[in-house]
């Protein structure tokens, strides 16, 4: 089934933040942000701006009624700079005016007196100075020190990975509207309505029941709006509180790129030890995460890097250490994969390094070390592994050896174009790694005309979660999907939500919806039992909008039943709660069972490099992917294709560039390249893994949002293999592998 939004999307009728009709008297906000990355803020001169046409008010830190603080995990992030600025783009003042244009022009008239301090942009420099966001985190399995002594081969090296701009099509923004008795309603383009509500309460000093947050849908979030929608919602809410007027702020693209954080860059050291049969015996890795100027979500991102540091492999001896380093960049944040891709890249580099030195293919080492059922991840969870099955079923369909042979034959005959092939297994844990976040609620109403409305904490951001939730309700009630409508995500209907993140929204909110619908279904079947004079409600079921007895349609239709139930004063509404069972994690031992299940997959990636120009094309990404049993293949295939392209972009052409002053140079789409239609793979092959294992996914349909992004990592190694086929070289493990870097490796002078 197609995503329920597809028709309104293509007609341009879907409603985003910027499409909400504005109330008379609405003011427009614009932020004046720091022009330098680090300094003492001595004074803000807003006199000229105050006089500017249409300007209503200018707000600085001292005007806030509540606390000047939006740090969700660690209170280290002021909403507006007061004594210091920590990054270029840090908000200093809010201009309110009668039009967007006047607000933006007036903001340019503000001047700040800033005494410059030395900016730090390199995470290793920050670590050397001891400037860490949190104390280092460590995962230990076995004993690496003794294990390395037994290894036949030991290799060590360093990797660099860059950040990634989210580039959601809809930029960040919010619209705050005053209500009765000081209440405020906030429309926000956020993945975390409750996170916005909490942050707004903090900066306004209001109670949570005075703040209503409402989200229709997002034009993409990709993690960038899990935490970082808060600032703009707070800016609008604070302005509404101070002016009693509705206030809107939708960022321009360049404001968004300059002021918001991105995927975390990492610099890492690895050491890998193998025995003579290519078993990986020991792995030591140290991650330096570039967190930016404040914590934001860096601590849990850092943790997920550790969780995924051995990817799909079983390694009996692992020591993994991770540092979250404070630098003078915008706070980096969640991005599809949430630190997992960064952990996986490093182990793949270590394997590629070992393969190169030993003269074997990386695939041989990868295949040999895939995790089996019953083997242990470094964090103590025991694998229920599909690593081997995705590899072998993929191999049966795509014939990996044949693909490699075709590339070798092509390379033997071609001088200036070379093909490279790489395998990319993926294993991604599903659940928020912070156990208490794995809960959700759903509110289901059956109206007397038989139509059904569902509200949950899930935010629709293009990933199709509303379609899946509607499917759950339609299936439970045996109704056509048109009878079900999923309402906006609203903190007055659903309280204390976890953000829509960790690929877990469909599972958590879908399960809550299933529970709510089943409760109503049971009540309705009891009513039906009397109406169709059945001996037992157990003989009855719903299908095609009718009550069925022992599988045969009766004359009692859904709508008649619903009305009858209502007249009999039966409750047609239900608010249900779901909490993932069986998960736990203890940070004092760094062991537990944090994930409801893992999603596995194996991809093979093929590229062709133009060795005169350094350009490349991705010929194919073919994967065998573990969907469990997908409840919506059209949505899920879309997630796989989108994830792969986003992963490829991160590894190849997307280059976030801050200069040493902490100024973002790749601050527009002219300087920051993302994959377009010409750079998507010529072929994307998706083979669903055949398995009938039980899992904790909703209707056994496994989470799909993030895992496919990591297939894109294979492109990095495929390009590297093609480069090595042209010239005898060993490119540094430095991602992204831009055409410029490829060219420099092809032709060392
Ligand atoms: N797909 C689209 N179209 N837009 C998005 O913003 N976000 C991704 C993924 N797929 C995203 C997307 C991220 S980062 C996550 S965590 C999941 O969707 C969240 O949604 P889910 O939990 O419903 O899978
Ligand atoms: N994944 C995504 N988002 C999160 C997580 C996680 O594990 N924990 C907190 N926010
Ligand atoms: Mo996704 S990075 O968990 O929003």
Tab-separated table of N, CA, C and O in Angstrom, residues 304 307-308 377 379-386 427-439 501-509 511 578-585 592-600 626 628 693-703:
chain	number	residue	atom	x	y	z
A	304	UNK	N	25.794	4.914	21.204
A	304	UNK	CA	25.419	4.038	20.092
A	304	UNK	C	26.624	3.730	19.195
A	304	UNK	O	26.694	2.664	18.579
A	307	UNK	N	27.917	0.788	20.878
A	307	UNK	CA	27.042	-0.376	20.658
A	307	UNK	C	27.290	-1.013	19.289
A	307	UNK	O	27.125	-2.206	19.118
A	308	UNK	N	27.645	-0.204	18.305
A	308	UNK	CA	27.786	-0.739	16.950
A	308	UNK	C	29.233	-0.824	16.474
A	308	UNK	O	29.486	-0.976	15.284
A	377	UNK	N	27.492	-9.851	21.921
A	377	UNK	CA	27.953	-8.511	21.547
A	377	UNK	C	28.778	-7.947	22.708
A	377	UNK	O	28.597	-8.376	23.856
A	379	UNK	N	28.408	-5.607	24.494
A	379	UNK	CA	27.590	-5.051	25.575
A	379	UNK	C	26.745	-6.118	26.256
A	379	UNK	O	25.813	-5.787	27.009
A	380	UNK	N	27.047	-7.378	25.984
A	380	UNK	CA	26.437	-8.449	26.764
A	380	UNK	C	25.211	-9.092	26.153
A	380	UNK	O	24.832	-10.183	26.561
A	381	UNK	N	24.557	-8.437	25.191
A	381	UNK	CA	23.369	-9.061	24.591
A	381	UNK	C	23.799	-10.242	23.718
A	381	UNK	O	24.820	-10.192	23.028
A	382	UNK	N	22.987	-11.300	23.762
A	382	UNK	CA	23.285	-12.497	22.980
A	382	UNK	C	22.571	-12.377	21.633
A	382	UNK	O	21.387	-12.055	21.568
A	383	UNK	N	23.293	-12.673	20.573
A	383	UNK	CA	22.748	-12.454	19.227
A	383	UNK	C	21.728	-13.508	18.844
A	383	UNK	O	21.895	-14.694	19.129
A	384	UNK	N	20.642	-13.019	18.199
A	384	UNK	CA	19.770	-13.891	17.403
A	384	UNK	C	20.046	-13.446	15.988
A	384	UNK	O	19.423	-12.537	15.467
A	385	UNK	N	21.024	-14.082	15.377
A	385	UNK	CA	21.671	-13.472	14.212
A	385	UNK	C	21.085	-13.901	12.871
A	385	UNK	O	20.818	-15.073	12.644
A	386	UNK	N	20.915	-12.922	12.018
A	386	UNK	CA	20.592	-13.183	10.611
A	386	UNK	C	21.766	-12.732	9.731
A	386	UNK	O	21.603	-12.539	8.534
A	427	UNK	N	24.372	-4.586	10.998
A	427	UNK	CA	23.588	-5.097	12.129
A	427	UNK	C	23.261	-3.910	13.018
A	427	UNK	O	24.161	-3.252	13.524
A	428	UNK	N	21.971	-3.614	13.157
A	428	UNK	CA	21.569	-2.402	13.880
A	428	UNK	C	20.559	-2.750	14.970
A	428	UNK	O	19.556	-3.426	14.712
A	429	UNK	N	20.813	-2.285	16.168
A	429	UNK	CA	19.951	-2.590	17.313
A	429	UNK	C	18.737	-1.683	17.361
A	429	UNK	O	18.861	-0.473	17.205
A	430	UNK	N	17.561	-2.291	17.574
A	430	UNK	CA	16.321	-1.511	17.623
A	430	UNK	C	15.831	-1.397	19.059
A	430	UNK	O	15.608	-2.412	19.734
A	431	UNK	N	15.654	-0.177	19.479
A	431	UNK	CA	15.200	0.338	20.787
A	431	UNK	C	16.037	1.570	21.070
A	431	UNK	O	17.173	1.664	20.607
A	432	UNK	N	15.462	2.499	21.808
A	432	UNK	CA	16.276	3.570	22.368
A	432	UNK	C	17.239	2.900	23.331
A	432	UNK	O	16.823	2.033	24.116
A	433	UNK	N	18.506	3.292	23.287
A	433	UNK	CA	19.456	2.648	24.191
A	433	UNK	C	19.189	3.044	25.640
A	433	UNK	O	19.624	2.374	26.558
A	434	UNK	N	18.462	4.152	25.828
A	434	UNK	CA	18.020	4.515	27.173
A	434	UNK	C	16.661	3.844	27.393
A	434	UNK	O	15.635	4.281	26.866
A	435	UNK	N	16.669	2.758	28.163
A	435	UNK	CA	15.487	1.889	28.292
A	435	UNK	C	14.175	2.631	28.593
A	435	UNK	O	13.154	2.336	27.959
A	436	UNK	N	14.165	3.614	29.521
A	436	UNK	CA	12.872	4.252	29.839
A	436	UNK	C	12.200	4.935	28.651
A	436	UNK	O	10.992	5.185	28.686
A	437	UNK	N	12.948	5.230	27.612
A	437	UNK	CA	12.338	5.904	26.455
A	437	UNK	C	11.499	4.954	25.602
A	437	UNK	O	10.772	5.403	24.706
A	438	UNK	N	11.613	3.657	25.853
A	438	UNK	CA	10.897	2.694	25.015
A	438	UNK	C	9.478	2.446	25.515
A	438	UNK	O	9.136	1.374	26.005
A	439	UNK	N	8.672	3.496	25.412
A	439	UNK	CA	7.259	3.409	25.795
A	439	UNK	C	6.482	4.359	24.901
A	439	UNK	O	7.021	5.335	24.387
A	501	UNK	N	12.114	8.551	16.779
A	501	UNK	CA	13.543	8.346	16.554
A	501	UNK	C	13.867	6.891	16.817
A	501	UNK	O	12.982	6.098	17.160
A	502	UNK	N	15.153	6.569	16.620
A	502	UNK	CA	15.652	5.222	16.886
A	502	UNK	C	14.939	4.162	16.029
A	502	UNK	O	14.946	2.982	16.380
A	503	UNK	N	14.305	4.596	14.945
A	503	UNK	CA	13.551	3.712	14.044
A	503	UNK	C	12.429	2.979	14.760
A	503	UNK	O	11.858	2.036	14.223
A	504	UNK	N	12.109	3.430	15.956
A	504	UNK	CA	11.219	2.643	16.808
A	504	UNK	C	9.792	3.175	16.852
A	504	UNK	O	8.951	2.622	17.571
A	505	UNK	N	9.499	4.221	16.100
A	505	UNK	CA	8.188	4.873	16.238
A	505	UNK	C	7.044	3.961	15.818
A	505	UNK	O	6.009	3.907	16.487
A	506	UNK	N	7.217	3.240	14.729
A	506	UNK	CA	6.135	2.365	14.263
A	506	UNK	C	5.926	1.225	15.256
A	506	UNK	O	4.786	0.876	15.583
A	507	UNK	N	7.034	0.662	15.755
A	507	UNK	CA	6.917	-0.422	16.742
A	507	UNK	C	6.189	0.060	17.987
A	507	UNK	O	5.201	-0.546	18.422
A	508	UNK	N	6.711	1.128	18.596
A	508	UNK	CA	6.182	1.557	19.898
A	508	UNK	C	4.756	2.069	19.772
A	508	UNK	O	3.858	1.639	20.501
A	509	UNK	N	4.530	2.985	18.844
A	509	UNK	CA	3.201	3.581	18.710
A	509	UNK	C	2.233	2.640	18.015
A	509	UNK	O	1.033	2.673	18.287
A	511	UNK	N	2.300	-0.661	18.389
A	511	UNK	CA	1.890	-1.640	19.412
A	511	UNK	C	0.860	-1.027	20.353
A	511	UNK	O	-0.118	-1.701	20.726
A	578	UNK	N	2.078	1.118	25.799
A	578	UNK	CA	2.953	-0.017	25.487
A	578	UNK	C	4.363	0.290	25.955
A	578	UNK	O	4.869	1.410	25.764
A	579	UNK	N	5.010	-0.689	26.573
A	579	UNK	CA	6.414	-0.572	26.966
A	579	UNK	C	7.117	-1.840	26.509
A	579	UNK	O	6.653	-2.948	26.793
A	580	UNK	N	8.202	-1.681	25.778
A	580	UNK	CA	8.912	-2.853	25.253
A	580	UNK	C	9.340	-3.772	26.395
A	580	UNK	O	10.031	-3.332	27.307
A	581	UNK	N	8.939	-5.038	26.372
A	581	UNK	CA	9.342	-5.942	27.455
A	581	UNK	C	10.774	-6.462	27.264
A	581	UNK	O	11.287	-6.477	26.145
A	582	UNK	N	11.374	-6.852	28.377
A	582	UNK	CA	12.616	-7.639	28.310
A	582	UNK	C	13.888	-6.869	28.006
A	582	UNK	O	14.924	-7.480	27.750
A	583	UNK	N	13.836	-5.532	28.005
A	583	UNK	CA	15.069	-4.809	27.700
A	583	UNK	C	15.616	-4.130	28.954
A	583	UNK	O	14.863	-3.755	29.850
A	584	UNK	N	16.928	-3.995	28.994
A	584	UNK	CA	17.587	-3.342	30.136
A	584	UNK	C	19.020	-3.026	29.756
A	584	UNK	O	19.576	-3.631	28.840
A	585	UNK	N	19.603	-2.089	30.448
A	585	UNK	CA	21.030	-1.842	30.279
A	585	UNK	C	21.558	-1.168	31.524
A	585	UNK	O	20.941	-0.260	32.062
A	592	UNK	N	24.105	-5.612	29.333
A	592	UNK	CA	22.658	-5.747	29.420
A	592	UNK	C	22.076	-6.259	28.120
A	592	UNK	O	22.792	-6.842	27.277
A	593	UNK	N	20.794	-6.018	27.979
A	593	UNK	CA	20.060	-6.481	26.804
A	593	UNK	C	19.269	-5.263	26.305
A	593	UNK	O	18.061	-5.168	26.510
A	594	UNK	N	19.980	-4.297	25.690
A	594	UNK	CA	19.327	-3.010	25.409
A	594	UNK	C	18.342	-3.042	24.251
A	594	UNK	O	17.473	-2.178	24.176
A	595	UNK	N	18.476	-4.004	23.341
A	595	UNK	CA	17.683	-3.944	22.115
A	595	UNK	C	16.588	-5.009	22.078
A	595	UNK	O	16.821	-6.172	22.408
A	596	UNK	N	15.393	-4.593	21.622
A	596	UNK	CA	14.292	-5.543	21.451
A	596	UNK	C	14.698	-6.604	20.430
A	596	UNK	O	14.372	-7.769	20.568
A	597	UNK	N	15.404	-6.163	19.406
A	597	UNK	CA	15.929	-7.085	18.382
A	597	UNK	C	16.925	-6.315	17.526
A	597	UNK	O	17.092	-5.097	17.686
A	598	UNK	N	17.604	-7.020	16.652
A	598	UNK	CA	18.511	-6.373	15.693
A	598	UNK	C	17.952	-6.521	14.279
A	598	UNK	O	17.269	-7.499	13.975
A	599	UNK	N	18.253	-5.554	13.449
A	599	UNK	CA	17.955	-5.677	12.019
A	599	UNK	C	19.279	-5.989	11.320
A	599	UNK	O	20.282	-5.302	11.541
A	600	UNK	N	19.257	-7.023	10.494
A	600	UNK	CA	20.471	-7.435	9.785
A	600	UNK	C	20.323	-7.217	8.283
A	600	UNK	O	19.201	-7.141	7.759
A	626	UNK	N	16.691	-7.771	6.138
A	626	UNK	CA	15.851	-8.467	7.111
A	626	UNK	C	14.693	-7.570	7.549
A	626	UNK	O	14.837	-6.750	8.443
A	628	UNK	N	11.925	-8.823	8.765
A	628	UNK	CA	10.958	-9.615	9.508
A	628	UNK	C	9.897	-9.980	8.495
A	628	UNK	O	10.206	-10.537	7.437
A	693	UNK	N	11.236	-16.152	11.985
A	693	UNK	CA	11.503	-15.970	13.403
A	693	UNK	C	10.535	-14.962	14.022
A	693	UNK	O	10.197	-13.968	13.407
A	694	UNK	N	10.169	-15.196	15.257
A	694	UNK	CA	9.359	-14.238	16.023
A	694	UNK	C	10.240	-13.058	16.430
A	694	UNK	O	11.446	-13.215	16.631
A	695	UNK	N	9.646	-11.886	16.511
A	695	UNK	CA	10.391	-10.758	17.066
A	695	UNK	C	9.414	-9.827	17.778
A	695	UNK	O	8.212	-10.062	17.784
A	696	UNK	N	9.940	-8.760	18.362
A	696	UNK	CA	9.087	-7.834	19.121
A	696	UNK	C	8.585	-6.679	18.253
A	696	UNK	O	8.086	-5.689	18.758
A	697	UNK	N	8.702	-6.816	16.940
A	697	UNK	CA	8.253	-5.736	16.060
A	697	UNK	C	6.736	-5.765	15.923
A	697	UNK	O	6.107	-6.802	16.116
A	698	UNK	N	6.159	-4.617	15.552
A	698	UNK	CA	4.703	-4.552	15.411
A	698	UNK	C	4.293	-5.412	14.211
A	698	UNK	O	4.835	-5.280	13.112
A	699	UNK	N	3.381	-6.342	14.444
A	699	UNK	CA	2.946	-7.305	13.420
A	699	UNK	C	4.133	-8.024	12.772
A	699	UNK	O	4.106	-8.364	11.594
A	700	UNK	N	5.191	-8.187	13.581
A	700	UNK	CA	6.397	-8.881	13.104
A	700	UNK	C	7.131	-8.134	11.979
A	700	UNK	O	7.982	-8.703	11.296
A	701	UNK	N	6.782	-6.860	11.786
A	701	UNK	CA	7.362	-6.072	10.694
A	701	UNK	C	8.479	-5.210	11.266
A	701	UNK	O	8.233	-4.226	11.966
A	702	UNK	N	9.722	-5.580	10.991
A	702	UNK	CA	10.856	-4.965	11.685
A	702	UNK	C	11.073	-3.507	11.290
A	702	UNK	O	10.771	-3.110	10.160
A	703	UNK	N	11.636	-2.754	12.212
A	703	UNK	CA	11.971	-1.343	11.983
A	703	UNK	C	12.905	-1.220	10.774
A	703	UNK	O	13.765	-2.070	10.551
